[in-house]
PDB file of C-alpha atoms and ligand atoms in Angstrom:
ATOM      1  CA  MET A  14      46.083  58.176 144.544  1.00  0.00           C
ATOM      2  CA  ASN A  15      47.757  61.103 146.211  1.00  0.00           C
ATOM      3  CA  PRO A  16      47.405  64.135 143.894  1.00  0.00           C
ATOM      4  CA  SER A  17      51.081  65.023 144.380  1.00  0.00           C
ATOM      5  CA  ARG A  18      52.068  61.797 142.625  1.00  0.00           C
ATOM      6  CA  ARG A  19      51.613  62.895 139.022  1.00  0.00           C
ATOM      7  CA  PRO A  20      51.678  59.972 136.624  1.00  0.00           C
ATOM      8  CA  LEU A  21      55.172  59.351 135.243  1.00  0.00           C
ATOM      9  CA  ILE A  22      55.783  57.398 132.055  1.00  0.00           C
ATOM     10  CA  ALA A  23      59.437  56.638 131.340  1.00  0.00           C
ATOM     11  CA  GLY A  24      60.802  54.980 128.219  1.00  0.00           C
ATOM     12  CA  ASN A  25      63.959  52.891 128.513  1.00  0.00           C
ATOM     13  CA  TRP A  26      65.370  52.648 125.005  1.00  0.00           C
ATOM     14  CA  LYS A  27      68.107  50.226 126.150  1.00  0.00           C
ATOM     15  CA  MET A  28      70.760  49.720 123.415  1.00  0.00           C
ATOM     16  CA  PHE A  29      68.558  50.953 120.562  1.00  0.00           C
ATOM     17  CA  ASN A  30      68.269  54.227 118.638  1.00  0.00           C
ATOM     18  CA  GLY A  31      71.684  55.649 119.424  1.00  0.00           C
ATOM     19  CA  GLY A  32      71.881  58.161 116.575  1.00  0.00           C
ATOM     20  CA  ARG A  33      69.545  59.838 114.075  1.00  0.00           C
ATOM     21  CA  ALA A  34      66.778  57.340 114.880  1.00  0.00           C
ATOM     22  CA  GLY A  35      66.911  58.517 118.483  1.00  0.00           C
ATOM     23  CA  VAL A  36      66.353  62.126 117.474  1.00  0.00           C
ATOM     24  CA  GLU A  37      63.367  61.146 115.321  1.00  0.00           C
ATOM     25  CA  LEU A  38      61.840  59.102 118.129  1.00  0.00           C
ATOM     26  CA  ALA A  39      62.379  61.994 120.550  1.00  0.00           C
ATOM     27  CA  GLU A  40      60.639  64.385 118.118  1.00  0.00           C
ATOM     28  CA  ALA A  41      57.627  62.076 118.024  1.00  0.00           C
ATOM     29  CA  CYS A  42      57.570  61.889 121.837  1.00  0.00           C
ATOM     30  CA  VAL A  43      57.593  65.688 122.090  1.00  0.00           C
ATOM     31  CA  ALA A  44      54.604  65.813 119.736  1.00  0.00           C
ATOM     32  CA  PHE A  45      52.379  63.584 121.892  1.00  0.00           C
ATOM     33  CA  ALA A  46      53.662  64.878 125.238  1.00  0.00           C
ATOM     34  CA  ARG A  47      52.537  68.417 124.397  1.00  0.00           C
ATOM     35  CA  ASP A  48      48.935  67.164 124.550  1.00  0.00           C
ATOM     36  CA  LEU A  49      49.404  65.487 127.941  1.00  0.00           C
ATOM     37  CA  PRO A  50      49.977  68.258 130.476  1.00  0.00           C
ATOM     38  CA  GLY A  51      49.026  66.013 133.395  1.00  0.00           C
ATOM     39  CA  VAL A  52      51.574  63.285 132.666  1.00  0.00           C
ATOM     40  CA  ASP A  53      55.353  63.439 133.118  1.00  0.00           C
ATOM     41  CA  VAL A  54      57.074  61.876 130.103  1.00  0.00           C
ATOM     42  CA  VAL A  55      60.729  60.824 130.415  1.00  0.00           C
ATOM     43  CA  ILE A  56      62.903  59.166 127.767  1.00  0.00           C
ATOM     44  CA  ALA A  57      66.175  57.314 128.355  1.00  0.00           C
ATOM     45  CA  PRO A  58      68.206  56.997 125.136  1.00  0.00           C
ATOM     46  CA  PRO A  59      71.650  55.385 124.994  1.00  0.00           C
ATOM     47  CA  TYR A  60      74.583  57.597 125.991  1.00  0.00           C
ATOM     48  CA  THR A  61      75.549  58.332 122.368  1.00  0.00           C
ATOM     49  CA  ALA A  62      72.184  59.985 121.681  1.00  0.00           C
ATOM     50  CA  LEU A  63      71.856  61.984 124.914  1.00  0.00           C
ATOM     51  CA  ALA A  64      73.267  65.299 123.669  1.00  0.00           C
ATOM     52  CA  ALA A  65      71.330  65.269 120.383  1.00  0.00           C
ATOM     53  CA  VAL A  66      68.100  64.224 122.095  1.00  0.00           C
ATOM     54  CA  ALA A  67      68.625  66.944 124.734  1.00  0.00           C
ATOM     55  CA  ASP A  68      68.646  69.521 121.914  1.00  0.00           C
ATOM     56  CA  THR A  69      65.546  67.964 120.354  1.00  0.00           C
ATOM     57  CA  ILE A  70      63.464  68.062 123.534  1.00  0.00           C
ATOM     58  CA  ASP A  71      64.752  71.422 124.754  1.00  0.00           C
ATOM     59  CA  GLY A  72      61.808  73.601 125.839  1.00  0.00           C
ATOM     60  CA  SER A  73      59.363  70.680 125.566  1.00  0.00           C
ATOM     61  CA  PRO A  74      57.598  68.798 128.371  1.00  0.00           C
ATOM     62  CA  VAL A  75      59.747  65.693 127.768  1.00  0.00           C
ATOM     63  CA  ALA A  76      62.565  65.094 130.258  1.00  0.00           C
ATOM     64  CA  LEU A  77      65.831  63.277 129.627  1.00  0.00           C
ATOM     65  CA  ALA A  78      67.119  60.280 131.572  1.00  0.00           C
ATOM     66  CA  ALA A  79      70.301  58.252 131.356  1.00  0.00           C
ATOM     67  CA  GLN A  80      70.118  54.484 131.677  1.00  0.00           C
ATOM     68  CA  ASN A  81      72.947  54.233 134.185  1.00  0.00           C
ATOM     69  CA  LEU A  82      75.728  56.191 135.892  1.00  0.00           C
ATOM     70  CA  TYR A  83      78.972  55.494 137.721  1.00  0.00           C
ATOM     71  CA  PRO A  84      78.984  56.698 141.319  1.00  0.00           C
ATOM     72  CA  LYS A  85      82.232  58.722 141.114  1.00  0.00           C
ATOM     73  CA  ASP A  86      82.497  62.225 139.637  1.00  0.00           C
ATOM     74  CA  GLN A  87      85.594  61.514 137.526  1.00  0.00           C
ATOM     75  CA  GLY A  88      88.666  59.327 137.468  1.00  0.00           C
ATOM     76  CA  PRO A  89      90.277  56.269 135.881  1.00  0.00           C
ATOM     77  CA  PHE A  90      87.052  54.358 135.221  1.00  0.00           C
ATOM     78  CA  THR A  91      87.336  53.447 131.558  1.00  0.00           C
ATOM     79  CA  GLY A  92      84.020  53.246 129.784  1.00  0.00           C
ATOM     80  CA  GLU A  93      81.994  54.769 132.613  1.00  0.00           C
ATOM     81  CA  ILE A  94      79.942  58.001 132.733  1.00  0.00           C
ATOM     82  CA  SER A  95      79.490  60.156 135.843  1.00  0.00           C
ATOM     83  CA  GLY A  96      76.612  62.148 137.310  1.00  0.00           C
ATOM     84  CA  PRO A  97      78.159  65.551 136.436  1.00  0.00           C
ATOM     85  CA  MET A  98      78.632  64.395 132.819  1.00  0.00           C
ATOM     86  CA  LEU A  99      74.981  63.378 132.606  1.00  0.00           C
ATOM     87  CA  GLU A 100      73.862  66.685 134.064  1.00  0.00           C
ATOM     88  CA  GLU A 101      76.008  68.494 131.511  1.00  0.00           C
ATOM     89  CA  CYS A 102      74.212  66.528 128.764  1.00  0.00           C
ATOM     90  CA  GLY A 103      70.846  67.742 130.018  1.00  0.00           C
ATOM     91  CA  CYS A 104      69.710  64.697 131.994  1.00  0.00           C
ATOM     92  CA  THR A 105      67.428  65.274 134.956  1.00  0.00           C
ATOM     93  CA  TRP A 106      66.693  61.587 135.586  1.00  0.00           C
ATOM     94  CA  VAL A 107      68.728  58.387 135.662  1.00  0.00           C
ATOM     95  CA  ILE A 108      67.677  54.745 135.764  1.00  0.00           C
ATOM     96  CA  VAL A 109      69.533  52.846 138.484  1.00  0.00           C
ATOM     97  CA  GLY A 110      69.694  49.129 139.237  1.00  0.00           C
ATOM     98  CA  HIS A 111      67.856  47.893 136.148  1.00  0.00           C
ATOM     99  CA  SER A 112      67.618  44.091 136.288  1.00  0.00           C
ATOM    100  CA  GLU A 113      69.731  43.823 133.128  1.00  0.00           C
ATOM    101  CA  ARG A 114      72.516  45.620 134.984  1.00  0.00           C
ATOM    102  CA  ARG A 115      72.024  43.516 138.089  1.00  0.00           C
ATOM    103  CA  GLN A 116      71.929  40.249 136.141  1.00  0.00           C
ATOM    104  CA  ILE A 117      74.343  40.802 133.240  1.00  0.00           C
ATOM    105  CA  PHE A 118      76.800  43.170 134.934  1.00  0.00           C
ATOM    106  CA  GLY A 119      76.583  41.805 138.466  1.00  0.00           C
ATOM    107  CA  GLU A 120      75.430  44.990 140.172  1.00  0.00           C
ATOM    108  CA  THR A 121      74.773  44.417 143.863  1.00  0.00           C
ATOM    109  CA  ASP A 122      72.210  46.060 146.140  1.00  0.00           C
ATOM    110  CA  ALA A 123      75.047  48.020 147.784  1.00  0.00           C
ATOM    111  CA  PHE A 124      76.290  49.328 144.424  1.00  0.00           C
ATOM    112  CA  VAL A 125      72.754  50.319 143.442  1.00  0.00           C
ATOM    113  CA  ALA A 126      72.475  52.274 146.719  1.00  0.00           C
ATOM    114  CA  GLU A 127      75.799  54.003 145.965  1.00  0.00           C
ATOM    115  CA  LYS A 128      74.548  54.984 142.508  1.00  0.00           C
ATOM    116  CA  THR A 129      71.257  56.240 143.965  1.00  0.00           C
ATOM    117  CA  SER A 130      73.199  58.426 146.362  1.00  0.00           C
ATOM    118  CA  ALA A 131      75.485  59.737 143.571  1.00  0.00           C
ATOM    119  CA  ALA A 132      72.472  60.596 141.404  1.00  0.00           C
ATOM    120  CA  LEU A 133      70.859  62.586 144.204  1.00  0.00           C
ATOM    121  CA  ALA A 134      74.130  64.406 144.893  1.00  0.00           C
ATOM    122  CA  HIS A 135      74.037  65.651 141.295  1.00  0.00           C
ATOM    123  CA  ASP A 136      70.464  66.792 140.793  1.00  0.00           C
ATOM    124  CA  LEU A 137      69.551  63.657 138.923  1.00  0.00           C
ATOM    125  CA  LEU A 138      66.359  62.013 140.104  1.00  0.00           C
ATOM    126  CA  PRO A 139      66.860  58.254 140.215  1.00  0.00           C
ATOM    127  CA  ILE A 140      64.363  55.693 138.994  1.00  0.00           C
ATOM    128  CA  VAL A 141      65.538  52.794 141.129  1.00  0.00           C
ATOM    129  CA  CYS A 142      64.537  49.374 139.807  1.00  0.00           C
ATOM    130  CA  VAL A 143      63.656  46.361 141.931  1.00  0.00           C
ATOM    131  CA  GLY A 144      62.021  43.025 141.171  1.00  0.00           C
ATOM    132  CA  GLU A 145      62.118  39.295 141.668  1.00  0.00           C
ATOM    133  CA  THR A 146      63.070  36.506 139.266  1.00  0.00           C
ATOM    134  CA  LEU A 147      60.609  33.834 138.187  1.00  0.00           C
ATOM    135  CA  GLN A 148      62.299  31.321 140.489  1.00  0.00           C
ATOM    136  CA  GLN A 149      61.929  33.691 143.451  1.00  0.00           C
ATOM    137  CA  ARG A 150      58.264  34.349 142.628  1.00  0.00           C
ATOM    138  CA  GLU A 151      57.536  30.640 142.361  1.00  0.00           C
ATOM    139  CA  ALA A 152      59.241  30.077 145.702  1.00  0.00           C
ATOM    140  CA  GLY A 153      56.896  32.672 147.281  1.00  0.00           C
ATOM    141  CA  GLU A 154      59.822  35.026 147.922  1.00  0.00           C
ATOM    142  CA  THR A 155      58.667  38.087 145.967  1.00  0.00           C
ATOM    143  CA  LEU A 156      58.045  40.423 148.892  1.00  0.00           C
ATOM    144  CA  ARG A 157      61.155  39.308 150.782  1.00  0.00           C
ATOM    145  CA  VAL A 158      63.388  39.882 147.744  1.00  0.00           C
ATOM    146  CA  VAL A 159      61.882  43.247 146.833  1.00  0.00           C
ATOM    147  CA  LYS A 160      62.065  44.426 150.458  1.00  0.00           C
ATOM    148  CA  GLN A 161      65.717  43.448 150.670  1.00  0.00           C
ATOM    149  CA  GLN A 162      66.472  45.426 147.488  1.00  0.00           C
ATOM    150  CA  ILE A 163      64.591  48.454 148.809  1.00  0.00           C
ATOM    151  CA  ASP A 164      66.130  48.283 152.283  1.00  0.00           C
ATOM    152  CA  ALA A 165      69.540  48.715 150.636  1.00  0.00           C
ATOM    153  CA  PHE A 166      68.696  52.271 149.440  1.00  0.00           C
ATOM    154  CA  LEU A 167      65.874  53.264 151.806  1.00  0.00           C
ATOM    155  CA  ASP A 168      68.082  55.437 154.041  1.00  0.00           C
ATOM    156  CA  VAL A 169      69.477  57.191 150.960  1.00  0.00           C
ATOM    157  CA  ILE A 170      66.056  58.219 149.629  1.00  0.00           C
ATOM    158  CA  ALA A 171      64.715  59.044 153.093  1.00  0.00           C
ATOM    159  CA  ARG A 172      67.452  61.619 153.776  1.00  0.00           C
ATOM    160  CA  THR A 173      66.488  63.804 150.818  1.00  0.00           C
ATOM    161  CA  PRO A 174      63.256  65.746 150.287  1.00  0.00           C
ATOM    162  CA  LYS A 175      63.561  65.022 146.543  1.00  0.00           C
ATOM    163  CA  ALA A 176      60.888  62.851 144.990  1.00  0.00           C
ATOM    164  CA  VAL A 177      62.579  59.768 143.576  1.00  0.00           C
ATOM    165  CA  ALA A 178      60.835  57.007 141.665  1.00  0.00           C
ATOM    166  CA  ILE A 179      60.975  53.289 142.348  1.00  0.00           C
ATOM    167  CA  ALA A 180      60.208  50.925 139.464  1.00  0.00           C
ATOM    168  CA  TYR A 181      58.854  47.519 140.389  1.00  0.00           C
ATOM    169  CA  GLU A 182      59.891  45.340 137.464  1.00  0.00           C
ATOM    170  CA  PRO A 183      59.426  41.616 137.919  1.00  0.00           C
ATOM    171  CA  VAL A 184      62.403  40.160 136.036  1.00  0.00           C
ATOM    172  CA  TRP A 185      60.212  37.462 134.482  1.00  0.00           C
ATOM    173  CA  ALA A 186      58.054  40.141 132.856  1.00  0.00           C
ATOM    174  CA  ILE A 187      60.819  42.201 131.239  1.00  0.00           C
ATOM    175  CA  GLY A 188      60.924  41.809 127.477  1.00  0.00           C
ATOM    176  CA  THR A 189      59.037  38.510 127.686  1.00  0.00           C
ATOM    177  CA  GLY A 190      55.519  39.618 126.839  1.00  0.00           C
ATOM    178  CA  LYS A 191      54.397  38.338 130.271  1.00  0.00           C
ATOM    179  CA  THR A 192      52.985  41.002 132.531  1.00  0.00           C
ATOM    180  CA  ALA A 193      52.071  40.944 136.184  1.00  0.00           C
ATOM    181  CA  GLY A 194      48.307  41.319 136.317  1.00  0.00           C
ATOM    182  CA  PRO A 195      46.936  44.414 138.043  1.00  0.00           C
ATOM    183  CA  THR A 196      46.278  42.414 141.226  1.00  0.00           C
ATOM    184  CA  GLU A 197      49.813  41.000 141.345  1.00  0.00           C
ATOM    185  CA  ALA A 198      51.337  44.393 140.606  1.00  0.00           C
ATOM    186  CA  GLU A 199      49.181  46.239 143.145  1.00  0.00           C
ATOM    187  CA  GLU A 200      50.065  43.730 145.873  1.00  0.00           C
ATOM    188  CA  VAL A 201      53.773  44.527 145.509  1.00  0.00           C
ATOM    189  CA  HIS A 202      53.242  48.263 144.985  1.00  0.00           C
ATOM    190  CA  ALA A 203      51.080  48.488 148.120  1.00  0.00           C
ATOM    191  CA  ALA A 204      53.736  46.603 150.087  1.00  0.00           C
ATOM    192  CA  ILE A 205      56.437  48.995 148.843  1.00  0.00           C
ATOM    193  CA  ARG A 206      54.253  51.970 149.826  1.00  0.00           C
ATOM    194  CA  SER A 207      53.789  50.502 153.305  1.00  0.00           C
ATOM    195  CA  TRP A 208      57.563  50.056 153.791  1.00  0.00           C
ATOM    196  CA  LEU A 209      58.141  53.671 152.734  1.00  0.00           C
ATOM    197  CA  GLU A 210      55.359  54.802 155.072  1.00  0.00           C
ATOM    198  CA  LYS A 211      56.951  52.933 157.956  1.00  0.00           C
ATOM    199  CA  LYS A 212      60.199  54.762 157.313  1.00  0.00           C
ATOM    200  CA  ASP A 213      58.654  58.207 156.806  1.00  0.00           C
ATOM    201  CA  ALA A 214      55.086  59.216 155.967  1.00  0.00           C
ATOM    202  CA  ASP A 215      56.165  61.995 153.618  1.00  0.00           C
ATOM    203  CA  LEU A 216      58.528  59.646 151.773  1.00  0.00           C
ATOM    204  CA  ALA A 217      55.559  57.397 151.020  1.00  0.00           C
ATOM    205  CA  LYS A 218      53.554  60.375 149.778  1.00  0.00           C
ATOM    206  CA  ARG A 219      56.188  61.804 147.454  1.00  0.00           C
ATOM    207  CA  THR A 220      57.674  58.616 145.951  1.00  0.00           C
ATOM    208  CA  ARG A 221      56.236  57.493 142.637  1.00  0.00           C
ATOM    209  CA  ILE A 222      56.142  53.725 142.249  1.00  0.00           C
ATOM    210  CA  LEU A 223      56.225  52.698 138.593  1.00  0.00           C
ATOM    211  CA  TYR A 224      55.376  49.312 137.173  1.00  0.00           C
ATOM    212  CA  GLY A 225      57.615  47.837 134.471  1.00  0.00           C
ATOM    213  CA  GLY A 226      57.586  44.601 132.527  1.00  0.00           C
ATOM    214  CA  SER A 227      56.021  44.236 129.061  1.00  0.00           C
ATOM    215  CA  VAL A 228      53.752  47.250 129.489  1.00  0.00           C
ATOM    216  CA  LYS A 229      51.952  47.797 126.178  1.00  0.00           C
ATOM    217  CA  ALA A 230      49.174  50.032 124.899  1.00  0.00           C
ATOM    218  CA  ASP A 231      46.609  47.305 125.533  1.00  0.00           C
ATOM    219  CA  ASN A 232      47.487  46.438 129.147  1.00  0.00           C
ATOM    220  CA  ALA A 233      48.577  49.873 130.395  1.00  0.00           C
ATOM    221  CA  ALA A 234      45.177  51.230 131.448  1.00  0.00           C
ATOM    222  CA  ALA A 235      44.407  48.346 133.824  1.00  0.00           C
ATOM    223  CA  LEU A 236      47.852  48.530 135.462  1.00  0.00           C
ATOM    224  CA  LEU A 237      47.809  52.319 135.712  1.00  0.00           C
ATOM    225  CA  ALA A 238      44.376  52.264 137.338  1.00  0.00           C
ATOM    226  CA  CYS A 239      45.797  50.497 140.423  1.00  0.00           C
ATOM    227  CA  PRO A 240      45.854  52.846 143.416  1.00  0.00           C
ATOM    228  CA  ASN A 241      49.580  52.440 144.092  1.00  0.00           C
ATOM    229  CA  VAL A 242      50.782  52.355 140.470  1.00  0.00           C
ATOM    230  CA  ASP A 243      51.947  55.892 139.697  1.00  0.00           C
ATOM    231  CA  GLY A 244      53.265  55.270 136.213  1.00  0.00           C
ATOM    232  CA  ALA A 245      55.285  52.885 134.102  1.00  0.00           C
ATOM    233  CA  LEU A 246      58.838  52.151 133.052  1.00  0.00           C
ATOM    234  CA  VAL A 247      58.479  50.954 129.481  1.00  0.00           C
ATOM    235  CA  GLY A 248      61.131  49.131 127.469  1.00  0.00           C
ATOM    236  CA  GLY A 249      60.181  47.618 124.101  1.00  0.00           C
ATOM    237  CA  ALA A 250      56.980  49.616 123.609  1.00  0.00           C
ATOM    238  CA  SER A 251      58.835  52.900 124.160  1.00  0.00           C
ATOM    239  CA  LEU A 252      60.702  52.366 120.870  1.00  0.00           C
ATOM    240  CA  ASP A 253      57.501  53.069 118.976  1.00  0.00           C
ATOM    241  CA  ALA A 254      56.111  56.560 119.547  1.00  0.00           C
ATOM    242  CA  GLY A 255      52.563  55.421 118.725  1.00  0.00           C
ATOM    243  CA  SER A 256      52.620  52.734 121.431  1.00  0.00           C
ATOM    244  CA  PHE A 257      54.505  54.872 123.928  1.00  0.00           C
ATOM    245  CA  GLY A 258      52.084  57.755 123.380  1.00  0.00           C
ATOM    246  CA  ALA A 259      49.112  55.435 123.889  1.00  0.00           C
ATOM    247  CA  ILE A 260      50.612  54.234 127.204  1.00  0.00           C
ATOM    248  CA  ALA A 261      51.159  57.850 128.287  1.00  0.00           C
ATOM    249  CA  ARG A 262      47.555  58.711 127.377  1.00  0.00           C
ATOM    250  CA  ALA A 263      46.368  55.771 129.492  1.00  0.00           C
ATOM    251  CA  ALA A 264      48.096  57.394 132.473  1.00  0.00           C
ATOM    252  CA  ARG A 265      45.958  60.552 132.352  1.00  0.00           C
ATOM    253  CA  ARG A 266      43.916  61.163 135.492  1.00  0.00           C
ATOM    254  CA  PRO A 267      40.494  62.779 135.427  1.00  0.00           C
ATOM    255  CA  SER A 268      41.021  66.504 136.099  1.00  0.00           C
TER     256      SER A 268
HETATM  257  C1  LIG B 315      62.497  47.677 130.946  1.00  0.00           C
HETATM  258  O1  LIG B 315      63.467  47.548 130.222  1.00  0.00           O
HETATM  259  O2  LIG B 315      62.585  48.357 131.959  1.00  0.00           O
HETATM  260  C2  LIG B 315      61.248  47.018 130.572  1.00  0.00           C
HETATM  261  C3  LIG B 315      60.255  47.061 131.404  1.00  0.00           C
HETATM  262  O3  LIG B 315      61.222  46.387 129.344  1.00  0.00           O
HETATM  263  P1  LIG B 315      59.909  45.814 128.589  1.00  0.00           P
HETATM  264  O4  LIG B 315      58.848  46.874 128.681  1.00  0.00           O
HETATM  265  O5  LIG B 315      60.367  45.569 127.185  1.00  0.00           O
HETATM  266  O6  LIG B 315      59.516  44.567 129.304  1.00  0.00           O
END
């Protein structure tokens, strides 16, 4: 692993813990993150908890992410939240193109690229999600599908020196308890690294590629030991500070 790619463990709380429970979970994350100076810990609460969680983690090593953004600064977009609003709430990261947004809300590759660009324009580092469905995997189309998703935003991330993160999240592994094995995950992560390298050697060096899909305390170490797995995007297990902390501890590198 390149030493500049510090392990990054991000928790996607989805539509859970929007109020007081979010603050309590954030407090517990701060407590374990203080003992993990070599690991970047990011939490992504729902919008309604962002401001309160920002206060809770202020001055701690935990960083705040939003789960989504709209790619315009302001305007008549009822129900949407913009990059400047997220920045004002204390976010430094934003998840973009999660498969639930692609599948349930019909987000296209082009829209995901637009959101990636908007995030970068506003000092929000995007965690851009890609991944194939079970049907696509079974048809042997995994690498083609993931490459197509990445090609849509490759120019956007190559024109900035900022270090974005890409999360490879096979759709069939999200919330299902099924995980890609380390060999399956590493195959896709290595392919992603090679596409970045082809575009720009420094882009490949600075981009962290996270694995996501039913990461738990008991499978994290094997996945995180893969040479091209730089961290994890964790859904269900991030709702429990004990499990999330154990995953973050598994990401520690020997000093
Ligand atoms: C996710 O929501 O990004 C995710 C990976 O969920 P889970 O860990 O629950 O599969």
